[in-house]
mmCIF file with all atom_site columns, C-alpha atoms in Angstrom:
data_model
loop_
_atom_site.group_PDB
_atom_site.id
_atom_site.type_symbol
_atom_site.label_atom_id
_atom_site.label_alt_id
_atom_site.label_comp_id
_atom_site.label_asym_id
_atom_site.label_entity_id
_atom_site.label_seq_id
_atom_site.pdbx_PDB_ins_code
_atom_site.Cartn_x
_atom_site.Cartn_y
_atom_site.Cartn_z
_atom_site.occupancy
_atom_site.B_iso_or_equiv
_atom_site.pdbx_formal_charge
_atom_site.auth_seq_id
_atom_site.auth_comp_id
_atom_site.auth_asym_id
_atom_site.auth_atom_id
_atom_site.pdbx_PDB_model_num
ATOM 1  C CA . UNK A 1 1  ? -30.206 -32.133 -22.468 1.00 0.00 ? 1  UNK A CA 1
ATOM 2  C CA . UNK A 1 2  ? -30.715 -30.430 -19.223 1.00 0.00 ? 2  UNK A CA 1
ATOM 3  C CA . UNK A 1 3  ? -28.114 -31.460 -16.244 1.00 0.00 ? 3  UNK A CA 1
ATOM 4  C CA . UNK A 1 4  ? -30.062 -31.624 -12.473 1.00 0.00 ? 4  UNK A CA 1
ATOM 5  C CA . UNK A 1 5  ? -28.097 -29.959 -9.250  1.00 0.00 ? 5  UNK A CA 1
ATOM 6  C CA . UNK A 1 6  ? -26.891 -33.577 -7.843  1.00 0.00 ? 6  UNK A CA 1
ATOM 7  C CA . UNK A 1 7  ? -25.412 -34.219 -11.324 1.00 0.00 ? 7  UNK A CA 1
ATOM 8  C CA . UNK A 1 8  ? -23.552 -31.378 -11.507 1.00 0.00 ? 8  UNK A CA 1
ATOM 9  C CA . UNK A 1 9  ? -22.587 -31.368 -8.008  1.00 0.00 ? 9  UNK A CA 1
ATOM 10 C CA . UNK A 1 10 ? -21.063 -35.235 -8.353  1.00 0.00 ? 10 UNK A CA 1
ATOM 11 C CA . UNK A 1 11 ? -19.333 -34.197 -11.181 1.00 0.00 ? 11 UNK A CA 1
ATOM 12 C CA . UNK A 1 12 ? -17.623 -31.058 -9.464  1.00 0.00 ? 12 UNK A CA 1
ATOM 13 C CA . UNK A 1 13 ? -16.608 -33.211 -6.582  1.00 0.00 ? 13 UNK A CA 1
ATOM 14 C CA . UNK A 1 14 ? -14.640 -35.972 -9.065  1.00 0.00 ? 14 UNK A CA 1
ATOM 15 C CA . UNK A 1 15 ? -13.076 -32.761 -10.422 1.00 0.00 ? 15 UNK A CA 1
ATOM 16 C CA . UNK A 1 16 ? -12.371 -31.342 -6.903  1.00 0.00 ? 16 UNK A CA 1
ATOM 17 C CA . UNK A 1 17 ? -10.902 -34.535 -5.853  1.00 0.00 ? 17 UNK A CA 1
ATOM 18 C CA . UNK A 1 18 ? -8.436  -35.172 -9.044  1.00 0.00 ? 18 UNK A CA 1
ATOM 19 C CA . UNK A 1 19 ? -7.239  -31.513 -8.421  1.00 0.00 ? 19 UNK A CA 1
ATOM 20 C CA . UNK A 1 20 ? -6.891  -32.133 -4.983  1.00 0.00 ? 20 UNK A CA 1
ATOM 21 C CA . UNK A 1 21 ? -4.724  -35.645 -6.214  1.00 0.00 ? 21 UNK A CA 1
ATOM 22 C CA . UNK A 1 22 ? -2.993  -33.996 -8.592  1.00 0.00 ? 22 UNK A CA 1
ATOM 23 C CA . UNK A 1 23 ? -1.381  -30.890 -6.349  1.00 0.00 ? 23 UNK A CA 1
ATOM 24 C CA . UNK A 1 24 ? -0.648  -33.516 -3.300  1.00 0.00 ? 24 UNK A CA 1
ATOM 25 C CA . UNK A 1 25 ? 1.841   -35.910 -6.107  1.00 0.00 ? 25 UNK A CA 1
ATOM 26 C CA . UNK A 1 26 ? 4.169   -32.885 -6.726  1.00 0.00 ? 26 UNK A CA 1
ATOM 27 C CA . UNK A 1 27 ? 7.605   -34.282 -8.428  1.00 0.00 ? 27 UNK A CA 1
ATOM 28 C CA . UNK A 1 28 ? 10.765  -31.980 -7.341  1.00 0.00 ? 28 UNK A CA 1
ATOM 29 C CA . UNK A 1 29 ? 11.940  -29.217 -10.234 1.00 0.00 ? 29 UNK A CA 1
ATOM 30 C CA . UNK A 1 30 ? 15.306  -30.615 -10.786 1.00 0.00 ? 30 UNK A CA 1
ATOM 31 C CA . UNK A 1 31 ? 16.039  -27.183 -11.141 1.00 0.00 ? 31 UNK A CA 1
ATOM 32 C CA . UNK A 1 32 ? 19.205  -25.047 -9.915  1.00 0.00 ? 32 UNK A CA 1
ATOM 33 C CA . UNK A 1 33 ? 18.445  -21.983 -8.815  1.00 0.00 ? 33 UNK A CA 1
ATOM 34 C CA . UNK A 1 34 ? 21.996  -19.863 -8.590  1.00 0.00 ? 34 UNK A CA 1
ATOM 35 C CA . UNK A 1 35 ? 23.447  -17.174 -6.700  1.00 0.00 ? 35 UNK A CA 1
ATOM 36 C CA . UNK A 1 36 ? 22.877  -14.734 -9.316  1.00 0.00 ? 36 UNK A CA 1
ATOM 37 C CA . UNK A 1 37 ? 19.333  -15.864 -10.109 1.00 0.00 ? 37 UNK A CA 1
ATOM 38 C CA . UNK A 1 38 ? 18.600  -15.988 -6.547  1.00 0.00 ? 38 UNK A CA 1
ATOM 39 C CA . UNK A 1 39 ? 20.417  -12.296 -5.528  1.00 0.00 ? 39 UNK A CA 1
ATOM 40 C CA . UNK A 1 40 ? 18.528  -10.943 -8.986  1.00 0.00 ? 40 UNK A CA 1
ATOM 41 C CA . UNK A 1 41 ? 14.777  -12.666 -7.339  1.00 0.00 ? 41 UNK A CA 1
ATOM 42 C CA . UNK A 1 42 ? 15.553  -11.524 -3.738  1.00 0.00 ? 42 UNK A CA 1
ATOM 43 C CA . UNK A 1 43 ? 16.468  -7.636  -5.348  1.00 0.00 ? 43 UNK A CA 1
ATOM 44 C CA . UNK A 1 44 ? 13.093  -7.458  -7.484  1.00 0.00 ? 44 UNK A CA 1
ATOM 45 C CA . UNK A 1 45 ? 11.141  -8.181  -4.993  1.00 0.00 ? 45 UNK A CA 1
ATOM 46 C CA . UNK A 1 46 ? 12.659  -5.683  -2.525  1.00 0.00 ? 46 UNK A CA 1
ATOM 47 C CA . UNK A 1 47 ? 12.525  -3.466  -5.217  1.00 0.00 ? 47 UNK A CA 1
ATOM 48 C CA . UNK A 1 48 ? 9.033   -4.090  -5.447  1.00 0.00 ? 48 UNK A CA 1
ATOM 49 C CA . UNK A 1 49 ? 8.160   -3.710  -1.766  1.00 0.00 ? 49 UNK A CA 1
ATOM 50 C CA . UNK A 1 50 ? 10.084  -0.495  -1.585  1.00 0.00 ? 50 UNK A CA 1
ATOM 51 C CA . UNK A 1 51 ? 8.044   1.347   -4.594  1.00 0.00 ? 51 UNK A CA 1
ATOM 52 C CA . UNK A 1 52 ? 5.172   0.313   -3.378  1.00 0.00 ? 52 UNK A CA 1
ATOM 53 C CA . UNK A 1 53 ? 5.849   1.753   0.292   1.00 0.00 ? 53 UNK A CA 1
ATOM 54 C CA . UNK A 1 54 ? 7.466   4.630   -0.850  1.00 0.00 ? 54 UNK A CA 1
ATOM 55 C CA . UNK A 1 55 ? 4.626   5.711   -2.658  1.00 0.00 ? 55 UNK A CA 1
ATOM 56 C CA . UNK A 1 56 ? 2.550   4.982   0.237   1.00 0.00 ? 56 UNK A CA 1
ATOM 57 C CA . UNK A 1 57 ? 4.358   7.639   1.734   1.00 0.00 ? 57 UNK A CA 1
ATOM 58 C CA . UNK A 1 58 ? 4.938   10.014  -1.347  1.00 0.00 ? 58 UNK A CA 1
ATOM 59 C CA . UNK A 1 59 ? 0.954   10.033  -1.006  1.00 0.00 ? 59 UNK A CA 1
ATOM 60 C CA . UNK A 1 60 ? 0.605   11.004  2.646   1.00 0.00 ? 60 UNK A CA 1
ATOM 61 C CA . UNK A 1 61 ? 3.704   13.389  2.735   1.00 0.00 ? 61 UNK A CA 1
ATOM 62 C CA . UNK A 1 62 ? 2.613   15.773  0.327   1.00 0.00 ? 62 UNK A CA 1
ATOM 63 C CA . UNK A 1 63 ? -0.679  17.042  2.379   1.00 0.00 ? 63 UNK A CA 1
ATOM 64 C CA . UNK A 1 64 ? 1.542   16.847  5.648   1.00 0.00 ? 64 UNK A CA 1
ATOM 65 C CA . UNK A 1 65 ? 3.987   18.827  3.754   1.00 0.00 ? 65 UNK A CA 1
ATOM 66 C CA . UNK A 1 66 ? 1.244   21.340  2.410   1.00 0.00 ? 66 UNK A CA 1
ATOM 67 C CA . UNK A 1 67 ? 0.005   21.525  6.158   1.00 0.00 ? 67 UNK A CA 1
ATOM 68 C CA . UNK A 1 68 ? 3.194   22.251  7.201   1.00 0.00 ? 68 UNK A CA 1
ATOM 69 C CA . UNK A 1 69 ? 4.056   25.326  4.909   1.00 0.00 ? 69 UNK A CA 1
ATOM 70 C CA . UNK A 1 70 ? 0.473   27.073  5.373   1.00 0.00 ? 70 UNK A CA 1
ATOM 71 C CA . UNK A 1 71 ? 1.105   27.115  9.153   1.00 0.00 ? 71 UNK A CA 1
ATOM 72 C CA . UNK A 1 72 ? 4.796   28.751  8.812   1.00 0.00 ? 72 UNK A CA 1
ATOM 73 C CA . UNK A 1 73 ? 3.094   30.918  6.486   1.00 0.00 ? 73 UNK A CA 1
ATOM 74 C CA . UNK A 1 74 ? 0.206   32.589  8.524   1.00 0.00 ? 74 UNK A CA 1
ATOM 75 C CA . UNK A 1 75 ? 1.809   35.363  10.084  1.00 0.00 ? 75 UNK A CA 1
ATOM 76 C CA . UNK A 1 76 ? 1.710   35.458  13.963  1.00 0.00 ? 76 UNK A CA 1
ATOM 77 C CA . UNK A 1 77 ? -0.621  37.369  15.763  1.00 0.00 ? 77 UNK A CA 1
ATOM 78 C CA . UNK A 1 78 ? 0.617   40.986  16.852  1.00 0.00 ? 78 UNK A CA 1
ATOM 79 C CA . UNK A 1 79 ? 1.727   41.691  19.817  1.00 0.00 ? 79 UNK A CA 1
ATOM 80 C CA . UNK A 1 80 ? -0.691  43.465  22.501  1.00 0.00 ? 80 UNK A CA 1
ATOM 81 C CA . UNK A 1 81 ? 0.418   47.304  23.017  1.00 0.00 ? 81 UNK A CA 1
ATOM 82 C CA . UNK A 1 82 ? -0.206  49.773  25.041  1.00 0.00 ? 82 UNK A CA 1
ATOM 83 C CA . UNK A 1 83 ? -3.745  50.971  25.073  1.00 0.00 ? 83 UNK A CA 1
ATOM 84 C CA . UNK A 1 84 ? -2.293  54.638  24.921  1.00 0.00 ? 84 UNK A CA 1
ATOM 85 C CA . UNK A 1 85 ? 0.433   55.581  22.469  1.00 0.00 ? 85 UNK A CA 1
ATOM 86 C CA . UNK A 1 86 ? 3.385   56.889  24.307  1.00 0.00 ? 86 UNK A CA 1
ATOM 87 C CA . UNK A 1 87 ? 2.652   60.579  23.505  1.00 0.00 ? 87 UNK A CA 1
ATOM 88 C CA . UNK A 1 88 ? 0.001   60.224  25.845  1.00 0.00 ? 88 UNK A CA 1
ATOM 89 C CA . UNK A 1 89 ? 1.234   59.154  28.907  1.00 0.00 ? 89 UNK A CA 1
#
């Protein structure tokens, strides 16, 4: 038994619509939420935010750092002398 487009189509909008009915006739929880519950939530997701950024910046550090070290250690260019050693002059 084959289905045609408008079929299907009629039968996703009914669906679209009671999900649409459904999410708009929320009842409330009736659910406590506590201060430790609530200072435990608010500290995981900090937690969360602050691995994520910090390796964010673990990850762009380390070539800046890298960078960093190879410049201190090329040594610096030597100083101009005197075209004639001293004996010379």
């Amino acid at each position: 038994m084959r289905m045609n487009l408008e079929s299907m189509a009629h039968g996703l909008s009914i669906a679209s619509l009671a999900a649409i009915a459904l999410m708009a006739t929320t009842v409330p929880a009736q659910a406590y939420v506590g201060p430790g519950l609530g200072l435990g939530a608010i500290s995981t997701a900090l937690g969360v935010v602050g691995a994520i950024l910090l390796g964010i910046v673990s990850f762009v550090w380390y070539p800046v750092k890298r960078l960093v070290r190879a410049a201190r250690r090329k040594p610096a260019a030597p100083a101009q002398s005197d075209p004639l050693p001293e004996s010379e002059l």
